[in-house]
Coordinates of C-alpha atoms in Angstrom, one line a residue:
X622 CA 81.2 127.7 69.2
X623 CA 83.4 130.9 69.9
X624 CA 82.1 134.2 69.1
X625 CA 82.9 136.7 66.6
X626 CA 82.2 140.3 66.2
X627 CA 83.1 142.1 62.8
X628 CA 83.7 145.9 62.9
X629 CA 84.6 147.9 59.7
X630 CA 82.7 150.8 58.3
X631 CA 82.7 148.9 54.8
X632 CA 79.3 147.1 54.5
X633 CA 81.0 144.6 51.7
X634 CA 84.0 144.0 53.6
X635 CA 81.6 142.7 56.6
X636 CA 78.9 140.8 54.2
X637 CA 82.3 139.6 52.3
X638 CA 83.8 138.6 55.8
X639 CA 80.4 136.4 56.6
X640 CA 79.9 134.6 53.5
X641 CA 83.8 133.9 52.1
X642 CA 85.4 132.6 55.4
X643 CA 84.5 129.4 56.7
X644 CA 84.0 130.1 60.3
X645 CA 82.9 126.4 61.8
X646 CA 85.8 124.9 60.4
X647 CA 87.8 126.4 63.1
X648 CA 85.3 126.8 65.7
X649 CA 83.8 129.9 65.2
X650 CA 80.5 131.5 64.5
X651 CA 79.8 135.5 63.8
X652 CA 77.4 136.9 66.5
X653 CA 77.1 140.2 65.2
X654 CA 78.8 143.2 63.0
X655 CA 79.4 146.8 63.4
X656 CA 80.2 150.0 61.1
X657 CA 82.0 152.1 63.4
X658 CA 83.9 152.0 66.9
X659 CA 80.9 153.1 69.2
X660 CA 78.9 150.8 67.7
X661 CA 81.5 147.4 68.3
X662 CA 82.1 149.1 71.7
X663 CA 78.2 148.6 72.5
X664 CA 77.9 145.0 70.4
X665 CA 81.2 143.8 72.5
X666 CA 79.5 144.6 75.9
X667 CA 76.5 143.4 75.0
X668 CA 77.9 139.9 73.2
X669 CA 81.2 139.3 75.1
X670 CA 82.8 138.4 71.6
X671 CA 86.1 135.5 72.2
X672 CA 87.2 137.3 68.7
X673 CA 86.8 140.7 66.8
X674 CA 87.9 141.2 63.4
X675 CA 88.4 145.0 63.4
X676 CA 89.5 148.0 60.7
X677 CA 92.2 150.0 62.2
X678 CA 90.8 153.1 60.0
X679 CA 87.2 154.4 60.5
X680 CA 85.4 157.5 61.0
X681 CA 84.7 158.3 64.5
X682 CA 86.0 156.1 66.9
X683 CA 88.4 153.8 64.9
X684 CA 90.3 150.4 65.6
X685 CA 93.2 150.9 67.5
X686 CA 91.4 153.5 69.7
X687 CA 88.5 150.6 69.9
X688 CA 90.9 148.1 71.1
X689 CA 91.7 150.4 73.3
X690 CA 88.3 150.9 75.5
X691 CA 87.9 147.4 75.2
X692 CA 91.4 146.4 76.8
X693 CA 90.8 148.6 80.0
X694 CA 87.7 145.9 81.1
X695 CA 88.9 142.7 78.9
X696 CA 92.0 141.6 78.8
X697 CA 90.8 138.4 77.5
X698 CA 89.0 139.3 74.1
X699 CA 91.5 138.4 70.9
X700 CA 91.4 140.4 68.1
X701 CA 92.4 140.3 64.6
X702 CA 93.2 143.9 63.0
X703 CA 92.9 145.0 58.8
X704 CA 94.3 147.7 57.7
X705 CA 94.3 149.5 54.4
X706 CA 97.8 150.8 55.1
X707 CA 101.1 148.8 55.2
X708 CA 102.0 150.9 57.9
X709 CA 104.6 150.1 60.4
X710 CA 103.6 152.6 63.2
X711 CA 99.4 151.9 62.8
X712 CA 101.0 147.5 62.9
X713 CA 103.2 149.2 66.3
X714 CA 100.2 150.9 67.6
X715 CA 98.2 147.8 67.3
X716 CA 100.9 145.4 69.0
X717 CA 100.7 147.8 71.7
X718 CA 97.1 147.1 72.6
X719 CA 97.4 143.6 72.3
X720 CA 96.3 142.4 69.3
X721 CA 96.8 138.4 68.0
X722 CA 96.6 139.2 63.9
X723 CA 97.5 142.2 61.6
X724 CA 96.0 141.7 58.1
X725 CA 96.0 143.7 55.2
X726 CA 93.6 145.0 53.0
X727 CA 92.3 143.2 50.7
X728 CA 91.3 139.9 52.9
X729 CA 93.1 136.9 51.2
X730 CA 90.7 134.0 52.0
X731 CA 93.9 131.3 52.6
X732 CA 95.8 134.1 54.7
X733 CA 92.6 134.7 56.7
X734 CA 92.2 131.1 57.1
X735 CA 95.6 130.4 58.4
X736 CA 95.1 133.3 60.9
X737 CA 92.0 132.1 62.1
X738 CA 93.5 128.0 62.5
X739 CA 96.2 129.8 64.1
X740 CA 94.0 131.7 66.5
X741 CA 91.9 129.0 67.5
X742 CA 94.8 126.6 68.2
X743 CA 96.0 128.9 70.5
X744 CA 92.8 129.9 72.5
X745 CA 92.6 125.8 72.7
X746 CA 95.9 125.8 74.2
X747 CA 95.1 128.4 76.9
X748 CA 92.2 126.8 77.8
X749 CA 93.4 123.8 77.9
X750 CA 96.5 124.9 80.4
X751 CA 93.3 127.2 82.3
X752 CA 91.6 123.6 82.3
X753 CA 94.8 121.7 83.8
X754 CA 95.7 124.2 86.0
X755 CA 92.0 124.7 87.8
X756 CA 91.9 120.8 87.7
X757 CA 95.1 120.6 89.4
X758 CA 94.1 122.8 92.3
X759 CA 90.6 121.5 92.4
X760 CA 92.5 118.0 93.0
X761 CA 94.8 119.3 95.6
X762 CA 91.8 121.1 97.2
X763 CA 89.6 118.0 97.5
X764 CA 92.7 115.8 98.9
X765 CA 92.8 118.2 101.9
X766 CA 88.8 117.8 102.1
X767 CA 89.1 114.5 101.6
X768 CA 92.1 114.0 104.7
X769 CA 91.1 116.4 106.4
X770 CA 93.5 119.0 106.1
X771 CA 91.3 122.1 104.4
X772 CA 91.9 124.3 107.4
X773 CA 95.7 123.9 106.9
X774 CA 95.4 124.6 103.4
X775 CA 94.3 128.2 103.9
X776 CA 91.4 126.9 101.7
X777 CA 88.7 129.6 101.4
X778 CA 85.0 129.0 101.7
X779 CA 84.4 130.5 98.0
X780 CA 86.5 127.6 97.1
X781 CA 85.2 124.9 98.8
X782 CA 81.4 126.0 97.3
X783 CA 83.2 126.2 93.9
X784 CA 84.5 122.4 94.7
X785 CA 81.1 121.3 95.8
X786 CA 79.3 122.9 92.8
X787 CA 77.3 125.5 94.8
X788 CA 76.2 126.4 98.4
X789 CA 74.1 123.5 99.9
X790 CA 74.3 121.5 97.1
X791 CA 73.8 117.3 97.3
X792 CA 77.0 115.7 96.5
X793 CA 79.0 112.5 96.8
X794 CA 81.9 110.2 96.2
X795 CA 82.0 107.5 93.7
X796 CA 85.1 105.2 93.6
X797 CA 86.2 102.8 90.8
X798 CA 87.8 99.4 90.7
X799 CA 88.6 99.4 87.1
X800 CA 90.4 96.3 84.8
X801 CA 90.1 94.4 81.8
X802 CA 87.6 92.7 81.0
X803 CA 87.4 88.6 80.7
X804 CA 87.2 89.1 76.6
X805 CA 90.1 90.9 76.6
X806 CA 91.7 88.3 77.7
X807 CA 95.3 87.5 79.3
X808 CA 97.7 87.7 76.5
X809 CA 100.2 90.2 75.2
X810 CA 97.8 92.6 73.8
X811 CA 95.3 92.6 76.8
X812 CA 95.6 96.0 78.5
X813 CA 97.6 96.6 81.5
X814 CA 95.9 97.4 84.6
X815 CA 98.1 101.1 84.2
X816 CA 96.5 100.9 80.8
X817 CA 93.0 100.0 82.1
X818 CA 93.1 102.8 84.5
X819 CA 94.6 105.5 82.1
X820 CA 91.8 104.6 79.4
X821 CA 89.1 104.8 82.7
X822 CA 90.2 108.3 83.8
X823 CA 89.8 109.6 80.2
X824 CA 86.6 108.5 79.8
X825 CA 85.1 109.2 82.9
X826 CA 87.0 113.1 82.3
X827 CA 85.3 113.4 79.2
X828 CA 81.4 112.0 80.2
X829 CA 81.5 113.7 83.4
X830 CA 84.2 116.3 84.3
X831 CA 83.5 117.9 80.8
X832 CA 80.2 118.2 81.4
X833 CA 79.7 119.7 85.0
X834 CA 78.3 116.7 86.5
X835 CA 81.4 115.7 88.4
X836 CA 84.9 115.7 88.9
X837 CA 87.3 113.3 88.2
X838 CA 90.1 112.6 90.3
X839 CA 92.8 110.0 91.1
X840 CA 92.3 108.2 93.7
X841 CA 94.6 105.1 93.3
X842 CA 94.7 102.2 93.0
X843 CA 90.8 103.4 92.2
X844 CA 89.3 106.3 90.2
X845 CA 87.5 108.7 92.1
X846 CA 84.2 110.6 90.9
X847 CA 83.2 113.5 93.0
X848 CA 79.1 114.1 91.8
X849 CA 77.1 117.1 91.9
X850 CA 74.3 115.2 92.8
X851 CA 73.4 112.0 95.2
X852 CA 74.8 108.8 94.3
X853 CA 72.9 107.0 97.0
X854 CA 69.4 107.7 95.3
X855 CA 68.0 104.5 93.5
X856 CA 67.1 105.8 90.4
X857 CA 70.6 108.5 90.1
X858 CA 72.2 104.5 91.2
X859 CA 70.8 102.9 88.1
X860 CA 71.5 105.6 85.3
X861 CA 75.2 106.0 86.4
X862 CA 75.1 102.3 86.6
X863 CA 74.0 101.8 82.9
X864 CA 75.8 104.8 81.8
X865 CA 79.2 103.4 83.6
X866 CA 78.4 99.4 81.9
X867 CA 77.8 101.1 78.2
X868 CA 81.0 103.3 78.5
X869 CA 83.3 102.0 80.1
X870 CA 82.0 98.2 78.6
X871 CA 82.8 99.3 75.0
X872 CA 86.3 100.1 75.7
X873 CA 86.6 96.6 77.1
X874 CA 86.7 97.4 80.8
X875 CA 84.5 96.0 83.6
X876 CA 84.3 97.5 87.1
X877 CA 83.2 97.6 90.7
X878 CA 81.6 100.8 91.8
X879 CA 80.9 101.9 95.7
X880 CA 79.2 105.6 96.4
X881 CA 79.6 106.7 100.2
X882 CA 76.8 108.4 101.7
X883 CA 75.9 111.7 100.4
X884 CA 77.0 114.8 101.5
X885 CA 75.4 118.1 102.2
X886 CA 79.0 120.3 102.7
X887 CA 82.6 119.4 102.1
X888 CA 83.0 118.3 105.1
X889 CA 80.8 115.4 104.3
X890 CA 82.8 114.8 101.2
X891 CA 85.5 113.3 103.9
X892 CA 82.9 110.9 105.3
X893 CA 81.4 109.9 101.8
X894 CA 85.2 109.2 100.5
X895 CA 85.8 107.0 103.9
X896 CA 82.2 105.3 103.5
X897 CA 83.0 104.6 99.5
X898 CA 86.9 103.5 100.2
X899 CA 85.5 100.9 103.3
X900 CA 83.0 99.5 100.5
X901 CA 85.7 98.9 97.7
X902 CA 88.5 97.2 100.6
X903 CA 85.7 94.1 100.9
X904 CA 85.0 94.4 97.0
X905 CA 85.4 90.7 96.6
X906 CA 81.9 90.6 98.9
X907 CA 80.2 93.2 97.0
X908 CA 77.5 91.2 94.6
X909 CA 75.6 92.1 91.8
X910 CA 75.7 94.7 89.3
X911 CA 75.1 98.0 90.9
X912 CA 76.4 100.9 92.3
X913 CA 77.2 99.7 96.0
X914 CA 76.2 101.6 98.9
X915 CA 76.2 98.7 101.2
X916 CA 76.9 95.3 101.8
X917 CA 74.1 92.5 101.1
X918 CA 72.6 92.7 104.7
X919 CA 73.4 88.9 105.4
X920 CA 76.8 89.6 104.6
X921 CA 77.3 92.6 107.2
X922 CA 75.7 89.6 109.9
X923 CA 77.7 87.4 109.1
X924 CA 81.1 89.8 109.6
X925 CA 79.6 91.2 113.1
X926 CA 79.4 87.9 114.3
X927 CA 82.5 86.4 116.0
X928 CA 84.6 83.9 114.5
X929 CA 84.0 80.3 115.9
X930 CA 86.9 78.4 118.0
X931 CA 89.2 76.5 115.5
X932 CA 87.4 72.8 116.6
X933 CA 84.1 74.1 115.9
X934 CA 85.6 75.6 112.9
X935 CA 87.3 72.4 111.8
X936 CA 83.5 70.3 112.4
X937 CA 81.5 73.0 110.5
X938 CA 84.6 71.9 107.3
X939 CA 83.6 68.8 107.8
X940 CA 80.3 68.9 107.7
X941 CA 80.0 71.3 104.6
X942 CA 82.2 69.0 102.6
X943 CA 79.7 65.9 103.9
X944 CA 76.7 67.5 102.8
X945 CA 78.4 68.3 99.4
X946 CA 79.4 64.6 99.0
X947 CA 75.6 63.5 99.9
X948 CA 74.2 66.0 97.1
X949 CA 76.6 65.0 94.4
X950 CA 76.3 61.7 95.2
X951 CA 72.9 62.3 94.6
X952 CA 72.7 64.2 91.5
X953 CA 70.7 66.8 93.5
X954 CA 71.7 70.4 92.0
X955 CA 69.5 72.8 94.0
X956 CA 71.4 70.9 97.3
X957 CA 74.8 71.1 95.9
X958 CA 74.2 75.1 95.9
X959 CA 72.8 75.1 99.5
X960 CA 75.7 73.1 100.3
X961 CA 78.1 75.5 98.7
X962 CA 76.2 78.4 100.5
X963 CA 76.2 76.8 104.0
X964 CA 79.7 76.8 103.7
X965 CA 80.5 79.7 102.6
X966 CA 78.8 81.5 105.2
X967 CA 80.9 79.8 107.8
X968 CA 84.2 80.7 106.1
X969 CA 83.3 84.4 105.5
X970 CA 82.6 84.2 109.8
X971 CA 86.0 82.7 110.4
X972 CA 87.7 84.8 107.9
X973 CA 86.1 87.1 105.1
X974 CA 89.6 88.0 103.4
X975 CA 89.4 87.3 99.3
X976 CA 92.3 85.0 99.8
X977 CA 91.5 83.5 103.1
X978 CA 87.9 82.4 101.7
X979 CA 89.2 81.4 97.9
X980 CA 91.8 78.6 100.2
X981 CA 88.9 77.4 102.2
X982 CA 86.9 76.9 99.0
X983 CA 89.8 75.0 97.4
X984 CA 90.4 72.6 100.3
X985 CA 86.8 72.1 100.5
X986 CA 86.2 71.4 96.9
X987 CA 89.8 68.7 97.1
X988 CA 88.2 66.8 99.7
X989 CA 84.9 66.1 98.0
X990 CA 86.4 65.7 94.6
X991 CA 88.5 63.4 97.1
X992 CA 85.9 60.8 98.5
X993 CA 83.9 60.9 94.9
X994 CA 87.1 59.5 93.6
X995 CA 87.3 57.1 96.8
X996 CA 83.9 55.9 95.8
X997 CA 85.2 54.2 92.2
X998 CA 84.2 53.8 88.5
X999 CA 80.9 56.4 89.4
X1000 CA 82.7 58.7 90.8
X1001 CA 86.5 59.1 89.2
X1002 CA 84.7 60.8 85.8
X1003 CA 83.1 63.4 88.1
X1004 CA 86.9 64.2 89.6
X1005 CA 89.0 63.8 86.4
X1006 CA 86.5 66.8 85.0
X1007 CA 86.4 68.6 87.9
X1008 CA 89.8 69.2 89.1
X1009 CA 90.1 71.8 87.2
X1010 CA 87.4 73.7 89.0
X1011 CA 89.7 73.6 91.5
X1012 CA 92.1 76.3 90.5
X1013 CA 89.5 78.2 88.8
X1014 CA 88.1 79.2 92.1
X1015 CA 91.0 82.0 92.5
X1016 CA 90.1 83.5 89.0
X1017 CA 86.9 84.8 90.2
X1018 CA 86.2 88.3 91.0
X1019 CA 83.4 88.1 93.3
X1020 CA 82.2 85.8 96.4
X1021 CA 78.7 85.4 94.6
X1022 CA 80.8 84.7 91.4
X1023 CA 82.7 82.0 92.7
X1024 CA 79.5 80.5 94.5
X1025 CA 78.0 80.6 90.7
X1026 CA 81.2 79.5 89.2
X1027 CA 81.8 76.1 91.5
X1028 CA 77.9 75.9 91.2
X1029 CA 77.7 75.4 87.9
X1030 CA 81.0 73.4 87.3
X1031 CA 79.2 70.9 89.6
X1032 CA 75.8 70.9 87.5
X1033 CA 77.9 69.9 84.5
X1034 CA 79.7 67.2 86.5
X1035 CA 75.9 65.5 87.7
X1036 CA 75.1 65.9 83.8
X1037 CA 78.1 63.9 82.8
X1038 CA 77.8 61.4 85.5
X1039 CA 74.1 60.9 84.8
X1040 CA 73.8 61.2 88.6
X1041 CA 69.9 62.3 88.9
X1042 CA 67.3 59.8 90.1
X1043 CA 63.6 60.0 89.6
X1044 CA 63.4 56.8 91.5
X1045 CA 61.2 57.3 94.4
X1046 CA 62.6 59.7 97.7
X1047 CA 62.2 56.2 99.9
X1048 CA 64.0 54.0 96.9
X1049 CA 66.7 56.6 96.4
X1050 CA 67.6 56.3 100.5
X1051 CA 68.0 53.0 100.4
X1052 CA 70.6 52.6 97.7
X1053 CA 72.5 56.1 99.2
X1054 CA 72.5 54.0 102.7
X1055 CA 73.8 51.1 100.8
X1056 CA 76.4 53.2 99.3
X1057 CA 77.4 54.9 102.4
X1058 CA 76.7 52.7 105.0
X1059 CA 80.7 53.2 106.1
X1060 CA 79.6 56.9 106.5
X1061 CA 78.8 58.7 109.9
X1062 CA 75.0 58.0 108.5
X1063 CA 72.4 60.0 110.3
X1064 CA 68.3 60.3 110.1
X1065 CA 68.7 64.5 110.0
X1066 CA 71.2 64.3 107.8
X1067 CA 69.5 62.4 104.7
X1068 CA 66.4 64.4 106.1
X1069 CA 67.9 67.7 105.1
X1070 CA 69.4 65.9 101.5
X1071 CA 66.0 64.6 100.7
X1072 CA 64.4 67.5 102.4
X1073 CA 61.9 65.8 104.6
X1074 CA 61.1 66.5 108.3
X1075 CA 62.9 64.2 110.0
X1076 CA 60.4 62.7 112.4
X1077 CA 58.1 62.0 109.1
X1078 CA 60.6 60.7 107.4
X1079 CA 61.8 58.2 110.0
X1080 CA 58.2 56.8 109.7
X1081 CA 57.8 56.8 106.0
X1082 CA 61.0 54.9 106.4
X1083 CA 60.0 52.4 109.2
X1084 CA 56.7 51.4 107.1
X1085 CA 58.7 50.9 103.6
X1086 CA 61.5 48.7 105.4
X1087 CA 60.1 47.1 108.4
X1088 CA 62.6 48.4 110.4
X1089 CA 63.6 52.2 112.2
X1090 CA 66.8 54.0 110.6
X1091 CA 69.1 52.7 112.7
X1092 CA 68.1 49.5 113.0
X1093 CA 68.0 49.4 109.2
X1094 CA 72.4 50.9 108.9
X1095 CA 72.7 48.2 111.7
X1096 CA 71.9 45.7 109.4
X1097 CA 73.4 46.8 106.1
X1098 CA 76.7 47.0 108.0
X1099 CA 76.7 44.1 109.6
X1100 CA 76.1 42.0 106.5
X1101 CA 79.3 43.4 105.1
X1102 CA 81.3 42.8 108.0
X1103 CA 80.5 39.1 107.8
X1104 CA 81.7 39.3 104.2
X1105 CA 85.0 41.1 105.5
X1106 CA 85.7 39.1 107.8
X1107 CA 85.3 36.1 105.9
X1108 CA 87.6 37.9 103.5
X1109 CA 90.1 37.6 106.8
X1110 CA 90.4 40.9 107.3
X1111 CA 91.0 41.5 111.3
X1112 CA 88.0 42.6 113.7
X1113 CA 89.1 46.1 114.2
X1114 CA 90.0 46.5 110.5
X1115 CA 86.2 45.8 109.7
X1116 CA 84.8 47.9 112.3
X1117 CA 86.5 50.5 110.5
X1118 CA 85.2 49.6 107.0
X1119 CA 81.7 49.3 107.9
X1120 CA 81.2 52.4 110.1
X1121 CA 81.8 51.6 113.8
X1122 CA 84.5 54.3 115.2
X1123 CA 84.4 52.3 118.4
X1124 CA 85.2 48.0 118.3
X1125 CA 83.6 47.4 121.4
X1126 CA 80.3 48.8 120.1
X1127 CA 80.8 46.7 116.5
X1128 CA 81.1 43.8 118.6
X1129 CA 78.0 44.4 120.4
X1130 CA 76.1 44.9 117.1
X1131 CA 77.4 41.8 115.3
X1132 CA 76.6 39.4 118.4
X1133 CA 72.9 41.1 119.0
X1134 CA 72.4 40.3 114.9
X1135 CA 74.6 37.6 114.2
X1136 CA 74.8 35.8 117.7
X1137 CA 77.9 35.2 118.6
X1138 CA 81.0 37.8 118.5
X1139 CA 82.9 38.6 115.4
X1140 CA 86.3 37.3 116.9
X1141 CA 84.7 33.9 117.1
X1142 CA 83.0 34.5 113.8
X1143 CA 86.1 35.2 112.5
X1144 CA 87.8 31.6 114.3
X1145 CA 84.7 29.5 112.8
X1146 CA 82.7 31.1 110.5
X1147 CA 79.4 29.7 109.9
X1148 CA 76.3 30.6 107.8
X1149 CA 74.8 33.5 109.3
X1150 CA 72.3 36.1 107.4
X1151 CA 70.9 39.5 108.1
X1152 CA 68.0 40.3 106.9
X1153 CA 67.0 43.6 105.6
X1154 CA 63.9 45.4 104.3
X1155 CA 62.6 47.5 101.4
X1156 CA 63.9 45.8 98.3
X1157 CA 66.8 47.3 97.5

């Protein structure tokens, strides 16, 4: 509230003055009264009144000589004068010392009322340019902090405390992604992101410029927060955290916030700025819902390692999108995510741009919903519904959101499909073998899917079938190339179909279990059966 002081030597004009006139309406409260000059002189220095209501005619030291004392130390004070007299040299006089009102005696409540809205509107508007203006310079001041150009400015060190909020004082720099959020959805009336950041700025002006805990200033295509106090600290982390997700939620705006570390003088503020701007460039890496001071510390490995040659890179594909198949193929949901994860740490090591890693995610998630389709009548329902995951992938904000996002789209897809199996770990290998015996098939790979060491595994194995891992594919792939070929298909074409890259190494295989070669299989074919074990 703004403070007024009352001086007129007529007790019922100041009683009259404090009970008739509605002071809070417009802002104001009355601190104190006086009945002469010398005694508004002493209640002014003592009160530092922002209005004084004043009689032009009292004994002693009267008004006009009043506003006179006061002007030589206060050029700021406004003051509304009554007079008694309609007299054009004592309403002079008065606009000589500066006053803002001359009223005459006796006070009309609705003519004092309109002088006092009148006042207060423009004391709002001075402060208001006073607020702009000192804003405006604070801003120019802390982009040469900021770039490093205070020196050049001519900035002074009273300044630069000023900017900081005090000698010494703990500061840093907090920096905004700001947009709409996902409720707010896409349409014509969902905000712009000029819109987004406009509504952003305001708030964040009023909860924290306002106040003196900061200092809000444009830093685009983010919003920067300049704090008078450490940003870094976990528990200051959490309350501007909540205090940012209720504000800032409730306008219908969500947002990614990095702090740089904190800073101890303004030249640190050019440090925390570059720490904070570093953060928000890999924002699409940034997980969880914090104020970010870092990246996850796997993360930061993973982008100091070196990217991998583009053959190794290309083999690290297609193994990700192997082990995917195998865990969808197996209804198992807690593989499908370490699948997902696996890969995803090899594409942010190749390439950890947003776009770059969104692609890889994309092809990856084609070629599985690819070879489920390949696989027929169980797998084409889990593809019709999940093609559409596909270009969801490049609607999500974050790298841990999109790992969530695909993660889940696949859980819904083994629901559907009725995929899961509570069939017994040795049971369930056999029909996946028999499934995807055309498969480069490997003992550590079914290991990992089943998650098994492999040594034990290939012994459980051996002791439910009869026969070692190998041995066992050998088999299962044999017996279909005998049904192939006696389909006609030609020797090289089955080799293919049943899993042998190389035809001289199929036609090994089929004589060792079969007797004879396939070609002359194929020329007389004959009764011949292979024999497998564990009752699939």
């Amino acid at each position: 509230m703004k403070k007024v002081v009352i001086v007129d030597d007529e007790l019922a004009i100041r009683k009259g003055l404090r009970t008739l006139i509605d002071w809070e309406r417009y802002g104001f409260e009355v601190a104190g009264d006086a009945a002469n000059g010398r005694e508004g002189l002493r209640l002014h220095a003592e009160l530092a009144p922002d209005l004084m209501v004043v009689d032009i005619k009292m004994p002693g030291m009267d008004g006009l000589q009043l506003l006179g004392e006061i002007r030589k130390t206060d050029p700021v004070c406004r003051f509304l004068v009554l007079s008694g007299y309609a007299d054009f040299q004592y309403a002079k006089q008065a606009i000589g010392c500066g006053v803002n009102g001359y009223m005459l005696k006796p006070v009309d409540e609705e003519e004092m009322h309109r002088e006092l809205e009148r006042i207060a509107a423009e004391m709002e508007d001075k402060a208001q340019t006073a607020r702009l203006s000192r804003s405006k310079r604070r801003e120019e001041l802390l982009r040469a902090v900021l770039h490093g150009g205070a020196a050049a400015e001519g900035v002074g060190p009273e300044e630069l405390e000023e900017l900081t909020g005090g000698q010494g004082r703990i500061c840093g720099i907090l920096l905004l992604a700001v947009s709409s959020s996902a409720s707010a959805g896409a349409g014509a009336g969902a905000p712009t992101a000029a819109e987004a950041y406009g509504t952003a700025k305001r708030w964040l002006t009023e909860a924290f410029d306002t106040c003196g805990c900061g200092f809000v200033f444009p830093a685009e295509p983010y919003i920067g927060l300049l704090l008078y106090e450490n940003p870094g600290m976990p528990k200051v982390r959490q309350r501007l955290y909540d205090e940012l997700s209720e504000g800032l939620g409730a306008l219908g705006l969500t947002f990614t916030a990095a702090a740089g570390p904190a800073a101890g003088s303004p030249e640190g503020l050019a440090a925390s700025y570059a720490g904070a701007c570093r953060l928000l460039g890999q924002r699409f890496l940034l997980g969880g819902a914090e104020i970010h001071t870092r990246l996850g510390a796997e993360v930061e490995e993973l982008l100091a390692a070196e990217a991998e040659p583009a053959e190794k890179a290309a083999a690290a594909a297609e193994k990700s999108a192997e082990k995917l198949y195998f865990a969808l193929d197996l209804g198992d949901k807690e593989g499908v995510r370490d699948a997902l994860a696996e890969a995803g740490r090899w594409m942010l090591r190749q390439d950890p741009a947003e776009q770059a890693v969104k692609t890889q995610f994309a092809q990856l998630i084609t070629v599985v919903l690819g070879k489920l389709s390949a696989d027929g009548t169980a797998g084409m329902p889990r593809v019709q519904e999940g093609m559409p995951v596909v270009t969801g992938i490049y609607e999500q904000p974050s790298y841990q959101d999109l790992l969530r996002y695909v993660g889940s789209a696949f859980d819904k897809l083994i629901d559907a499909a009725g995929s899961t199996s509570s069939e017994p770990v040795l049971k369930q290998m056999l029909h996946f073998i028999q499934r995807h015996y055309s498969e480069n098939l490997k003992l550590e790979t079914l290991a990992e899917l089943f998650k098994y060491n492999s040594g034990y595994l290939g012994k459980l194995f051996k002791n439910y079938t009869g026969d070692s891992f190998h041995t066992y594919l050998d088999k299962v792939r044999i017996r279909r190339a005998i049904e192939l070929l006696g389909e006609g298909l030609k020797v090289h074409q089955v080799a293919q179909l049943v899993g042998y890259a190389n035809v001289d190494y199929f036609h090994s295989k089929f004589k060792k279990y079969v007797g004879m070669p396939p070609s002359a299989y194929k020329e007389k074919p004959q009764r011949a059966e292979v024999k497998v074990g564990g009752n699939v």
